[in-house]
Coordinates of C-alpha atoms in Angstrom, one line a residue:
M1 CA 15.4 17.7 -10.0
I2 CA 14.4 14.0 -9.8
T3 CA 16.7 11.9 -11.5
K4 CA 16.5 8.7 -10.2
P5 CA 14.3 6.3 -10.5
I6 CA 13.8 4.5 -6.6
L7 CA 10.7 2.4 -5.3
I8 CA 9.6 2.3 -2.1
L9 CA 7.6 -0.9 -0.9
G10 CA 5.2 -1.3 1.6
G11 CA 1.3 -1.9 2.9
R12 CA -1.5 -3.6 0.0
A13 CA -2.7 -1.9 -3.3
P14 CA -3.7 -3.1 -6.4
A15 CA -2.5 -3.1 -10.6
L16 CA -0.2 -1.2 -12.6
V17 CA 1.8 1.9 -12.8
H18 CA 4.3 4.0 -15.3
C19 CA 4.9 5.8 -18.5
I20 CA 7.1 8.5 -20.4
G21 CA 8.3 6.9 -23.7
R22 CA 9.6 7.8 -27.2
V23 CA 5.9 9.0 -28.2
S24 CA 6.6 12.1 -27.8
R25 CA 4.7 13.2 -30.8
S26 CA 1.5 12.2 -28.6
L27 CA 2.1 13.7 -25.5
H28 CA 3.0 17.4 -27.5
S29 CA 0.4 18.0 -28.8
G30 CA -3.7 18.1 -28.0
N31 CA -3.4 14.1 -28.0
F32 CA -2.2 16.2 -24.1
N33 CA -5.2 16.8 -21.5
I34 CA -4.6 18.9 -18.6
Q35 CA -7.9 19.4 -16.1
P36 CA -7.5 22.8 -14.5
F37 CA -7.7 21.1 -11.5
V38 CA -5.1 18.8 -11.7
K39 CA -2.8 22.3 -13.7
K40 CA -3.4 24.1 -10.6
A41 CA -2.9 21.2 -7.6
L42 CA 1.2 21.8 -10.2
D43 CA 1.3 25.2 -10.6
S44 CA 0.4 26.1 -5.8
G45 CA 2.6 23.2 -5.9
R46 CA 0.1 21.3 -4.0
P47 CA 0.9 17.6 -3.7
I48 CA -0.5 15.4 -6.1
V49 CA -1.4 11.4 -6.7
A50 CA -1.1 10.0 -9.5
L51 CA -3.5 7.0 -10.4
E52 CA -3.7 4.4 -12.8
S53 CA -6.5 3.6 -14.8
T54 CA -6.3 -0.3 -15.4
I55 CA -8.1 -1.6 -12.4
I56 CA -11.0 0.7 -13.5
T57 CA -10.9 -1.2 -16.9
H58 CA -9.8 -4.8 -16.5
G59 CA -9.3 -5.0 -13.0
M60 CA -13.4 -5.2 -11.4
P61 CA -16.1 -5.4 -13.2
Y62 CA -18.7 -2.3 -12.8
P63 CA -20.3 -1.6 -10.8
Q64 CA -17.3 -2.2 -8.2
N65 CA -14.7 -0.7 -10.7
L66 CA -16.2 2.6 -10.7
S67 CA -17.0 2.5 -6.6
V68 CA -13.1 1.4 -6.3
A69 CA -12.3 4.2 -8.6
R70 CA -14.3 7.1 -6.2
E71 CA -13.4 5.9 -2.7
V72 CA -9.8 5.5 -3.7
E73 CA -10.1 9.5 -5.0
D74 CA -11.7 10.1 -1.3
I75 CA -8.4 8.7 0.6
V76 CA -6.2 10.7 -1.1
R77 CA -8.6 14.1 -1.3
T78 CA -8.9 12.9 3.0
N79 CA -4.8 12.3 3.4
G80 CA -3.8 15.8 2.4
A81 CA -2.9 15.1 -1.7
V82 CA -4.6 15.2 -4.9
P83 CA -5.6 12.2 -6.9
A84 CA -5.0 12.1 -11.0
V85 CA -6.6 9.4 -12.1
I86 CA -4.5 9.1 -16.0
G87 CA -6.2 7.5 -18.4
I88 CA -6.9 8.0 -22.3
L89 CA -10.1 8.7 -23.6
K90 CA -11.0 8.4 -27.9
G91 CA -7.8 8.7 -28.6
S92 CA -6.0 11.3 -26.5
I93 CA -4.4 10.7 -22.9
H94 CA -6.1 12.4 -19.2
V95 CA -4.6 13.4 -16.5
G96 CA -7.2 13.4 -14.1
L97 CA -10.3 11.9 -14.9
Q98 CA -13.9 14.0 -14.3
N99 CA -17.3 11.8 -13.0
E100 CA -18.9 10.9 -15.8
E101 CA -14.5 10.2 -17.7
L102 CA -14.2 7.9 -14.8
E103 CA -18.5 6.1 -16.0
F104 CA -17.5 5.3 -19.9
L105 CA -14.0 3.5 -19.0
A106 CA -15.5 1.7 -15.4
K107 CA -18.5 1.3 -18.6
S108 CA -16.8 0.4 -22.0
D109 CA -16.3 -3.1 -22.6
K110 CA -13.7 -2.4 -25.7
A111 CA -11.4 0.0 -23.5
V112 CA -7.6 -1.0 -24.4
K113 CA -5.0 -2.3 -21.8
V114 CA -2.5 0.4 -22.8
S115 CA 1.6 -0.1 -21.7
R116 CA 4.1 1.8 -23.0
R117 CA 3.6 0.1 -26.3
D118 CA 1.1 0.5 -26.9
L119 CA 0.8 4.4 -26.9
P120 CA 1.5 5.1 -30.3
Y121 CA -1.3 3.3 -31.7
V122 CA -3.2 3.5 -29.2
L123 CA -3.7 7.3 -29.3
S124 CA -3.2 7.3 -34.0
Q125 CA -6.7 4.9 -33.9
G126 CA -8.6 7.4 -32.0
L127 CA -9.1 4.7 -29.8
S128 CA -10.1 4.2 -25.1
G129 CA -8.0 2.8 -22.9
G130 CA -7.2 2.4 -19.5
T131 CA -2.4 2.6 -18.5
T132 CA -0.7 0.0 -17.0
V133 CA 2.0 1.1 -14.6
A134 CA 4.3 1.5 -17.5
A135 CA 2.2 4.4 -19.1
T136 CA 0.9 5.8 -15.8
M137 CA 4.5 6.8 -15.4
I138 CA 5.5 7.5 -18.8
V139 CA 2.5 10.5 -18.2
A140 CA 2.6 11.3 -15.3
H141 CA 6.9 12.3 -15.5
K142 CA 5.1 14.4 -18.1
A143 CA 2.3 16.2 -16.9
G144 CA 5.7 16.7 -14.3
I145 CA 4.4 14.4 -11.0
P146 CA 7.0 12.3 -9.1
V147 CA 5.1 10.2 -7.1
F148 CA 2.3 7.0 -8.5
V149 CA 1.0 4.5 -6.8
T150 CA -0.4 1.5 -7.0
G151 CA -1.5 -2.4 -6.3
G152 CA 1.6 -4.5 -7.2
I153 CA 4.4 -4.3 -9.6
G154 CA 5.0 -7.1 -12.3
G155 CA 8.2 -9.2 -12.5
V156 CA 10.2 -12.3 -13.7
H157 CA 7.7 -14.8 -14.0
R158 CA 9.3 -17.9 -12.9
E159 CA 11.7 -19.4 -15.3
G160 CA 12.4 -16.2 -17.1
E161 CA 15.1 -16.8 -17.9
K162 CA 14.2 -19.3 -20.4
T163 CA 11.6 -17.9 -20.9
M164 CA 12.4 -13.9 -21.0
D165 CA 8.9 -13.2 -20.1
V166 CA 10.3 -10.0 -18.2
S167 CA 7.0 -7.2 -17.3
A168 CA 7.5 -3.8 -18.8
D169 CA 7.5 -1.9 -15.6
L170 CA 10.9 -3.3 -14.3
T171 CA 11.7 -1.6 -18.0
E172 CA 10.1 1.7 -17.4
L173 CA 11.3 1.9 -13.4
G174 CA 14.8 1.7 -15.0
R175 CA 13.9 4.8 -17.5
T176 CA 11.3 6.9 -16.3
P177 CA 12.3 9.3 -13.2
V178 CA 8.7 8.9 -10.9
A179 CA 8.3 7.6 -7.6
V180 CA 6.2 4.6 -7.4
I181 CA 4.6 3.5 -4.0
S182 CA 2.6 -0.2 -4.1
A183 CA 3.2 -3.9 -2.6
G184 CA 5.7 -5.3 -4.1
V185 CA 4.7 -8.3 -7.0
K186 CA 2.6 -11.3 -6.9
S187 CA 3.8 -14.6 -5.3
I188 CA 3.8 -16.7 -8.2
L189 CA 6.1 -14.1 -9.3
D190 CA 10.3 -14.8 -10.0
I191 CA 11.2 -12.6 -6.6
G192 CA 14.8 -13.2 -6.5
R193 CA 15.2 -12.5 -10.2
T194 CA 12.5 -9.5 -10.2
L195 CA 14.7 -7.5 -7.1
E196 CA 18.3 -8.6 -9.7
Y197 CA 16.5 -7.3 -12.4
L198 CA 16.1 -3.9 -10.9
E199 CA 18.9 -3.8 -9.5
T200 CA 20.2 -3.9 -13.0
Q201 CA 18.1 -0.7 -15.0
G202 CA 20.1 0.8 -11.3
V203 CA 16.0 1.3 -9.8
C204 CA 16.5 2.4 -5.6
V205 CA 14.1 -0.2 -4.0
A206 CA 13.7 1.1 -0.8
A207 CA 11.3 -1.3 2.0
F208 CA 8.1 1.3 3.8
G209 CA 8.0 1.3 7.7
Q210 CA 10.1 -1.1 10.7
S211 CA 11.5 -4.0 8.4
R212 CA 13.0 -4.1 5.2
E213 CA 11.3 -7.7 4.2
F214 CA 10.6 -6.9 0.3
P215 CA 6.3 -7.7 0.3
A216 CA 4.9 -10.2 -1.9
F217 CA 1.3 -7.7 -2.7
F218 CA -0.8 -10.0 -1.2
F219 CA 2.1 -10.9 2.0
H220 CA 4.1 -8.5 3.6
Q221 CA 6.9 -11.4 3.7
S222 CA 8.4 -12.7 0.4
G223 CA 11.5 -14.0 1.9
F224 CA 14.1 -11.3 0.5
Q225 CA 15.2 -8.1 1.2
A226 CA 14.9 -4.5 -0.5
P227 CA 18.4 -3.5 -0.6
C228 CA 17.0 0.0 1.1
Q229 CA 14.6 0.7 3.9
V230 CA 12.7 4.7 4.8
Q231 CA 11.0 4.5 8.4
N232 CA 9.0 7.1 7.6
E233 CA 6.8 9.6 5.4
E234 CA 9.8 12.2 6.2
E235 CA 12.0 9.8 4.6
A236 CA 10.8 8.8 2.1
A237 CA 10.2 12.2 0.5
K238 CA 13.8 13.2 1.2
L239 CA 14.9 10.0 -1.3
I240 CA 12.5 11.1 -3.7
D241 CA 13.9 14.5 -3.4
I242 CA 17.1 12.4 -5.0
A243 CA 15.3 10.3 -6.5
L244 CA 12.1 8.9 -6.4
I245 CA 8.8 6.8 -4.0
K246 CA 6.6 4.0 -4.1
N247 CA 4.5 3.0 -1.1
N248 CA 0.8 2.3 -1.1
A249 CA -2.3 3.8 -0.5
K250 CA -2.6 6.3 2.3
V251 CA 1.0 6.3 3.3
G252 CA 1.3 7.2 -0.5
S253 CA -0.6 10.3 -0.1
R254 CA 1.2 11.1 2.8
I255 CA 4.2 10.6 1.7
A256 CA 3.6 13.4 -1.3
V257 CA 1.8 15.9 0.8
A258 CA 4.9 15.7 3.2
L259 CA 7.6 15.4 -0.5
S260 CA 5.9 19.0 -1.1
K261 CA 6.7 21.3 1.5
I262 CA 10.5 19.9 1.1
Q263 CA 10.8 21.5 -3.0
R264 CA 8.6 24.5 -1.2
A265 CA 11.2 25.3 1.5
Q266 CA 13.4 24.5 -1.0
G267 CA 11.9 27.5 -4.0
R268 CA 11.4 25.1 -6.0
R269 CA 8.2 23.4 -7.3
D270 CA 8.7 20.0 -8.8
G271 CA 5.0 18.8 -8.6
F272 CA 4.2 15.1 -7.0
S273 CA 1.8 13.0 -5.9
P274 CA 1.2 10.1 -4.0
E275 CA -2.2 7.9 -4.1
E276 CA -3.2 4.5 -3.4
T277 CA -4.7 1.6 -5.1
V278 CA -7.2 -1.3 -3.9
S279 CA -6.0 -4.5 -4.2
A280 CA -8.1 -7.4 -5.7
G281 CA -6.1 -10.2 -3.8
P282 CA -5.5 -10.3 0.1
R283 CA -5.6 -6.9 1.9
P284 CA -8.0 -6.7 5.3
V285 CA -11.9 -6.6 5.0
V286 CA -14.1 -4.4 6.5
I287 CA -17.7 -4.4 6.5
G288 CA -20.2 -1.9 8.3
G289 CA -21.1 1.1 7.8
I290 CA -19.9 4.7 7.5
N291 CA -22.1 7.4 9.8
V292 CA -21.9 11.6 9.4
D293 CA -21.0 11.9 13.9
F294 CA -23.3 15.0 14.8
L295 CA -21.6 16.3 18.2
A296 CA -23.7 18.9 20.3
K297 CA -21.0 20.1 23.8
A298 CA -21.9 20.9 25.8
R299 CA -19.9 24.7 26.7
D300 CA -18.5 25.9 23.3
A301 CA -21.1 24.2 20.6
T302 CA -19.9 23.2 17.7
I303 CA -20.8 23.6 14.1
V304 CA -19.8 20.2 12.6
N305 CA -17.9 20.7 8.5
M306 CA -20.0 19.1 6.6
G307 CA -18.0 19.7 3.6
G308 CA -15.9 16.6 3.4
V309 CA -19.4 14.2 2.8
L310 CA -20.4 12.5 0.0
Q311 CA -24.7 12.4 -0.8
L312 CA -25.9 10.2 -3.0
E313 CA -29.2 9.5 -4.8
G314 CA -31.8 7.6 -3.0
R315 CA -29.7 6.8 0.0
N316 CA -29.1 8.2 3.1
T317 CA -25.9 8.5 4.9
A318 CA -26.6 7.3 8.6
T319 CA -26.4 9.7 10.7
Y320 CA -25.7 9.3 14.9
C321 CA -26.2 12.7 17.1
V322 CA -25.0 12.6 20.3
V323 CA -25.2 15.1 22.9
I324 CA -21.5 15.2 25.4
T325 CA -20.7 17.1 28.7
G326 CA -18.8 19.7 29.0
H327 CA -16.2 16.5 30.2
G328 CA -17.0 14.3 27.0
E329 CA -19.4 11.8 28.7
L330 CA -22.5 10.4 26.7
V331 CA -25.5 11.9 27.4
L332 CA -28.0 11.5 25.1
G333 CA -28.2 9.4 21.1
L334 CA -30.5 9.2 17.9
G335 CA -28.8 7.3 15.3
D336 CA -30.0 6.8 11.9
M337 CA -28.6 3.5 11.1
D338 CA -31.7 1.9 8.2
I339 CA -28.7 1.9 5.2
H340 CA -26.8 -0.5 6.6
Q341 CA -29.4 -2.9 6.4
Q342 CA -28.1 -2.5 2.7
I343 CA -25.1 -4.3 3.4
T344 CA -26.8 -7.7 2.6
E345 CA -25.7 -11.1 2.4
Q346 CA -26.7 -11.3 -1.0
Y347 CA -24.5 -7.8 -1.5
V348 CA -21.8 -8.6 0.5
S349 CA -21.4 -12.4 -1.2
K350 CA -20.5 -10.5 -3.9
F351 CA -16.7 -9.7 -2.8
K352 CA -16.4 -13.4 -1.6
E353 CA -12.3 -14.1 -2.9
H354 CA -12.3 -11.1 -1.4
L355 CA -13.0 -12.2 1.7
R356 CA -11.2 -15.4 0.8
L357 CA -7.8 -13.9 0.7
A358 CA -7.7 -11.6 3.6
P359 CA -5.6 -11.2 6.2
L360 CA -8.5 -9.9 9.0
V361 CA -12.0 -9.4 8.3
C362 CA -13.3 -7.1 10.0
I363 CA -17.5 -6.7 10.6
D364 CA -19.6 -4.6 13.6
G365 CA -23.1 -4.6 14.9
N366 CA -24.5 -2.0 12.6
V367 CA -24.5 -5.3 9.6
P368 CA -27.8 -7.3 9.5
V369 CA -28.2 -10.9 11.9
S370 CA -27.7 -12.6 8.3
T371 CA -24.3 -11.3 6.8
I372 CA -22.6 -11.6 9.9
Q373 CA -24.1 -15.4 9.9
Y374 CA -22.5 -15.2 6.0
V375 CA -19.3 -14.5 7.1
C376 CA -19.2 -16.9 10.0
Q377 CA -19.6 -18.6 7.6
I378 CA -17.0 -18.1 4.5
A379 CA -14.4 -17.3 8.0
Q380 CA -15.5 -21.4 9.0
E381 CA -15.0 -22.9 5.7
Y382 CA -11.6 -20.6 4.8
H383 CA -10.6 -20.2 7.8
L384 CA -10.6 -16.5 8.3
A385 CA -9.4 -15.2 11.2
V386 CA -13.1 -12.6 11.9
F387 CA -12.5 -9.0 14.5
Y388 CA -16.7 -8.8 15.6
E389 CA -16.5 -5.1 16.5
P390 CA -19.4 -5.1 18.8
T391 CA -21.1 -1.2 18.0
D392 CA -23.8 -0.8 21.2
V393 CA -25.7 -3.2 24.1
D394 CA -28.5 -3.2 21.9
K395 CA -26.1 -5.2 18.4
A396 CA -23.6 -7.2 20.9
S397 CA -25.2 -10.3 20.9
K398 CA -25.5 -10.6 16.9
P399 CA -23.6 -13.6 16.5
F400 CA -24.3 -14.7 19.8
F401 CA -28.0 -15.5 18.0
S402 CA -26.5 -18.2 16.7
D403 CA -23.5 -20.4 16.5
S404 CA -21.4 -18.1 13.4
W405 CA -20.4 -16.3 16.6
R406 CA -18.2 -19.8 16.9
A407 CA -15.8 -18.8 13.9
L408 CA -15.3 -15.4 15.1
A409 CA -11.4 -14.7 16.1
C410 CA -11.9 -11.9 18.6
T411 CA -13.9 -9.3 19.3
S412 CA -14.0 -6.2 21.3
P413 CA -16.8 -5.4 24.1
N414 CA -16.7 -2.7 26.3
L415 CA -17.8 -3.8 30.0
Q416 CA -22.3 -3.6 29.2
E417 CA -21.5 -5.1 26.2
L418 CA -19.6 -8.1 27.1
R419 CA -22.8 -8.4 30.0
A420 CA -25.5 -8.9 27.1
I421 CA -23.3 -11.1 24.9
V422 CA -23.0 -13.5 27.8
Q423 CA -26.6 -13.1 28.7
T424 CA -27.4 -14.4 25.4
L425 CA -25.1 -17.1 25.9
G426 CA -27.0 -18.3 28.4
Y427 CA -25.2 -17.8 31.4
P428 CA -26.0 -15.7 34.8
V429 CA -24.9 -12.2 34.4
P430 CA -24.4 -9.4 38.2
A431 CA -27.2 -6.9 37.1
D432 CA -25.6 -4.0 38.1
L433 CA -21.5 -3.2 37.2
P434 CA -19.2 -2.5 39.4
S435 CA -17.5 0.6 39.5
K436 CA -14.4 0.8 41.6
P437 CA -11.5 -0.5 39.0
E438 CA -10.2 -3.4 40.8
D439 CA -13.6 -4.5 40.5
I440 CA -14.8 -3.5 36.9
I441 CA -11.4 -5.8 36.4
K442 CA -12.9 -9.1 38.0
T443 CA -16.4 -8.1 36.8
A444 CA -14.8 -8.5 32.7
M445 CA -12.4 -11.3 33.6
T446 CA -15.6 -13.9 35.4
L447 CA -17.8 -12.2 32.5
V448 CA -15.6 -13.4 29.7
C449 CA -14.9 -17.0 30.1
P450 CA -17.5 -18.0 28.5
L451 CA -16.2 -16.8 25.5
L452 CA -12.9 -17.9 25.7
R453 CA -14.0 -21.6 25.6
Q454 CA -14.5 -20.9 21.8
L455 CA -12.3 -17.6 20.9
H456 CA -9.2 -17.3 20.6
C457 CA -9.0 -13.7 22.6
A458 CA -11.0 -10.5 23.9
V459 CA -9.9 -6.9 24.2
I460 CA -12.4 -5.6 26.7
T461 CA -12.9 -2.3 27.2
L462 CA -12.6 0.1 29.9
G463 CA -13.2 3.4 29.7
Q464 CA -11.1 5.4 31.5
H465 CA -10.0 1.9 33.0
G466 CA -7.7 0.9 30.3
V467 CA -7.5 -2.4 28.4
L468 CA -7.8 -6.0 29.1
T469 CA -7.1 -8.7 26.6
A470 CA -7.9 -12.1 27.4
A471 CA -6.6 -15.2 25.7
E472 CA -7.3 -19.0 25.4
G473 CA -5.0 -19.7 27.1
L474 CA -7.0 -18.7 30.4
C475 CA -4.3 -15.5 31.6
A476 CA -6.0 -12.0 30.8
I477 CA -3.9 -8.6 30.6
H478 CA -4.5 -5.3 32.4
Y479 CA -3.2 -2.1 30.2
P480 CA -3.7 0.9 32.6
A481 CA -5.0 4.2 29.7
I482 CA -3.6 7.0 28.8
P483 CA -3.8 10.1 31.8
V484 CA -5.8 12.2 30.0
P485 CA -6.3 15.8 32.0
M486 CA -9.9 16.3 32.6
E487 CA -10.4 19.2 31.3
E488 CA -8.8 18.4 27.4
I489 CA -10.7 15.4 27.2
V490 CA -13.2 16.7 24.7
N491 CA -15.3 14.3 23.3
V492 CA -15.3 10.1 23.7
S493 CA -17.6 8.4 21.1
G494 CA -14.7 7.8 19.2
A495 CA -12.2 5.9 21.3
G496 CA -12.8 2.9 21.7
D497 CA -13.8 2.5 17.8
S498 CA -9.8 4.6 17.9
L499 CA -8.8 2.2 20.4
M500 CA -8.5 -1.3 18.2
A501 CA -7.9 0.6 15.1
G502 CA -4.8 0.8 16.7
I503 CA -5.1 -2.5 17.9
V504 CA -5.7 -3.8 14.7
A505 CA -3.1 -2.0 12.2
G506 CA -0.5 -3.2 15.1
L507 CA -1.5 -7.1 14.1
L508 CA -1.0 -6.8 11.1
A509 CA 2.1 -4.8 10.8
G510 CA 3.3 -8.4 12.9
E511 CA 4.1 -6.3 16.5
D512 CA 3.3 -8.1 19.1
T513 CA -0.2 -7.6 22.3
D514 CA 1.7 -5.1 24.1
S515 CA 3.0 -3.4 22.2
C516 CA -0.4 -3.7 19.2
V517 CA -1.9 -2.9 22.5
R518 CA -0.9 0.8 22.7
M519 CA -0.9 1.5 19.9
G520 CA -4.4 1.5 20.2
L521 CA -3.9 3.2 23.1
L522 CA -1.9 6.1 21.4
A523 CA -5.2 6.2 18.7
A524 CA -7.8 5.6 21.6
N525 CA -5.8 9.5 23.4
L526 CA -6.7 11.7 20.5
S527 CA -9.5 10.7 20.4
L528 CA -10.1 12.2 23.5
R529 CA -8.2 15.3 23.1
S530 CA -10.8 15.6 19.5
Y531 CA -13.4 17.5 18.6
E532 CA -14.1 14.9 15.9
P533 CA -14.9 11.2 17.0
V534 CA -12.3 10.4 15.1
S535 CA -9.2 12.4 15.6
P536 CA -7.4 13.2 12.3
E537 CA -4.3 13.4 14.2
I538 CA -4.3 10.0 13.6
S539 CA -1.3 9.2 11.7
A540 CA 1.0 6.4 10.8
A541 CA 3.0 8.3 12.7
S542 CA 1.1 9.3 15.2
V543 CA 0.2 5.6 16.0
S544 CA 3.2 3.7 15.1
M545 CA 5.9 1.9 17.5
V546 CA 8.3 4.7 16.9
Q547 CA 5.8 6.6 19.6
V548 CA 5.3 3.1 21.5
K549 CA 9.2 3.5 22.3
S550 CA 9.3 7.2 22.6
R551 CA 6.6 6.5 26.3
N552 CA 7.1 5.0 29.6
W553 CA 4.1 2.5 29.6
P554 CA 3.0 1.5 33.5
E555 CA 3.7 -2.0 34.0
P556 CA 0.9 -4.2 32.7
K557 CA -0.6 -6.2 34.8
T558 CA -1.3 -10.1 34.4
W559 CA -4.0 -12.0 36.0
R560 CA -4.6 -15.6 36.0
L561 CA -8.4 -16.6 35.1
P562 CA -11.1 -17.9 37.5
P563 CA -12.0 -21.7 35.9
S564 CA -15.4 -21.3 33.5

């Protein structure tokens, strides 16, 4: 039985957390509705994630709020949990919202922001509204959902000792046994006094991951330490089992899954739910399209399960059909990427504030040239770090047609893409590329030099020969790939993307270069062994510093770059 409140910190996300109180009449009457799919998950002991709705009603304009809400639900499902958005519709509490109910709240200009104090009035007056952190906690607890994910919680305002301006979230955390997964509190609040207040309320605050640093919503570091620390989903789940849980997005969903397993093993049916929300503040921004990859493999032909693909009326999802050999090598590729042209400068400009605050902006070669130029312009204006993934030889040069590329911080071409980029810049390039490992590395070092006059670094992917990183300091480091037996290589089409995802994850976590590249190599290794372009085995646990430290890695070789 969960009896003590817990707050687990990590990652980033938006909006609000909490709900349970002395509005027992409303909470025990016909005003309390649990959707059948949520009830079924509770009865079967499946992991559930409670999601708040204030971000829908007050956090973003329509239709962005609706789009974000649906995306967050999809993320929860992808990570093995059932999403349960909590909201109030015409005086009734709803646990789990259908599409039309989400749309109703998203479009409503009369929706009320509902905290604990507002529940009796809103329910008695038949009003509609979005639940805050506190209200969401109350309802989640009543429904039997012990895990709730949000972006950030409220706290003690600066000079709160004089004004008594203290968020109701903090007192709710002390009285309602629901685990809240969050990115901490905003830096504009008094973080030190917030931690003191949480201690007074008896709230167990634990940082998730390798650091005990208490996050400040948009920032990994606040200068304050969390009293406790859990390093992975299993530890967090055990902590919740004693009390509650709190974390962020995908991590939250995986924690919910882990807790569900623990509870089933103990013969209990205490439903629980992890979830994630989207932060309106500085989170990494990724600009690019979503593709459905169809793989045809010589030998052991596989039919791709399309059950998780969302169909949007009037639009065709980008598709990419590749034929690969029995050893996973690409033979032929055909794609329909026209929908990517909808990622226009005008559309991206709507998210300028997100871009301006982002710690990292990732953009790929599928995006139109004008959009790439716009992002580079914003990067120059606000000194942003922009990471460019070239995608393929034909698209690699898009930023390099003008001076836009000078705003990039890093790019990750393979050798063929690097040659195309350098040729676009007007430098001589070899007609043929070498095949011997030592010659490949030397060619890569020669080609990358012109880019380093402006870029901070470049990551050149060399397939089975590993990765070459080159930095402003005129040095290059070669990291050998993790050996994979030929018979175990299923598919090479997602290895490059997975490699860069691991590297970027390490960068955002503040790891050193060696660790970042090795996290990328771990992800690429999993991708090579998977029938899916991005392996479902890739997770925060499988691509982590724990895994990096558990391996014996060959020593990377450092090279001095030739003068440019």
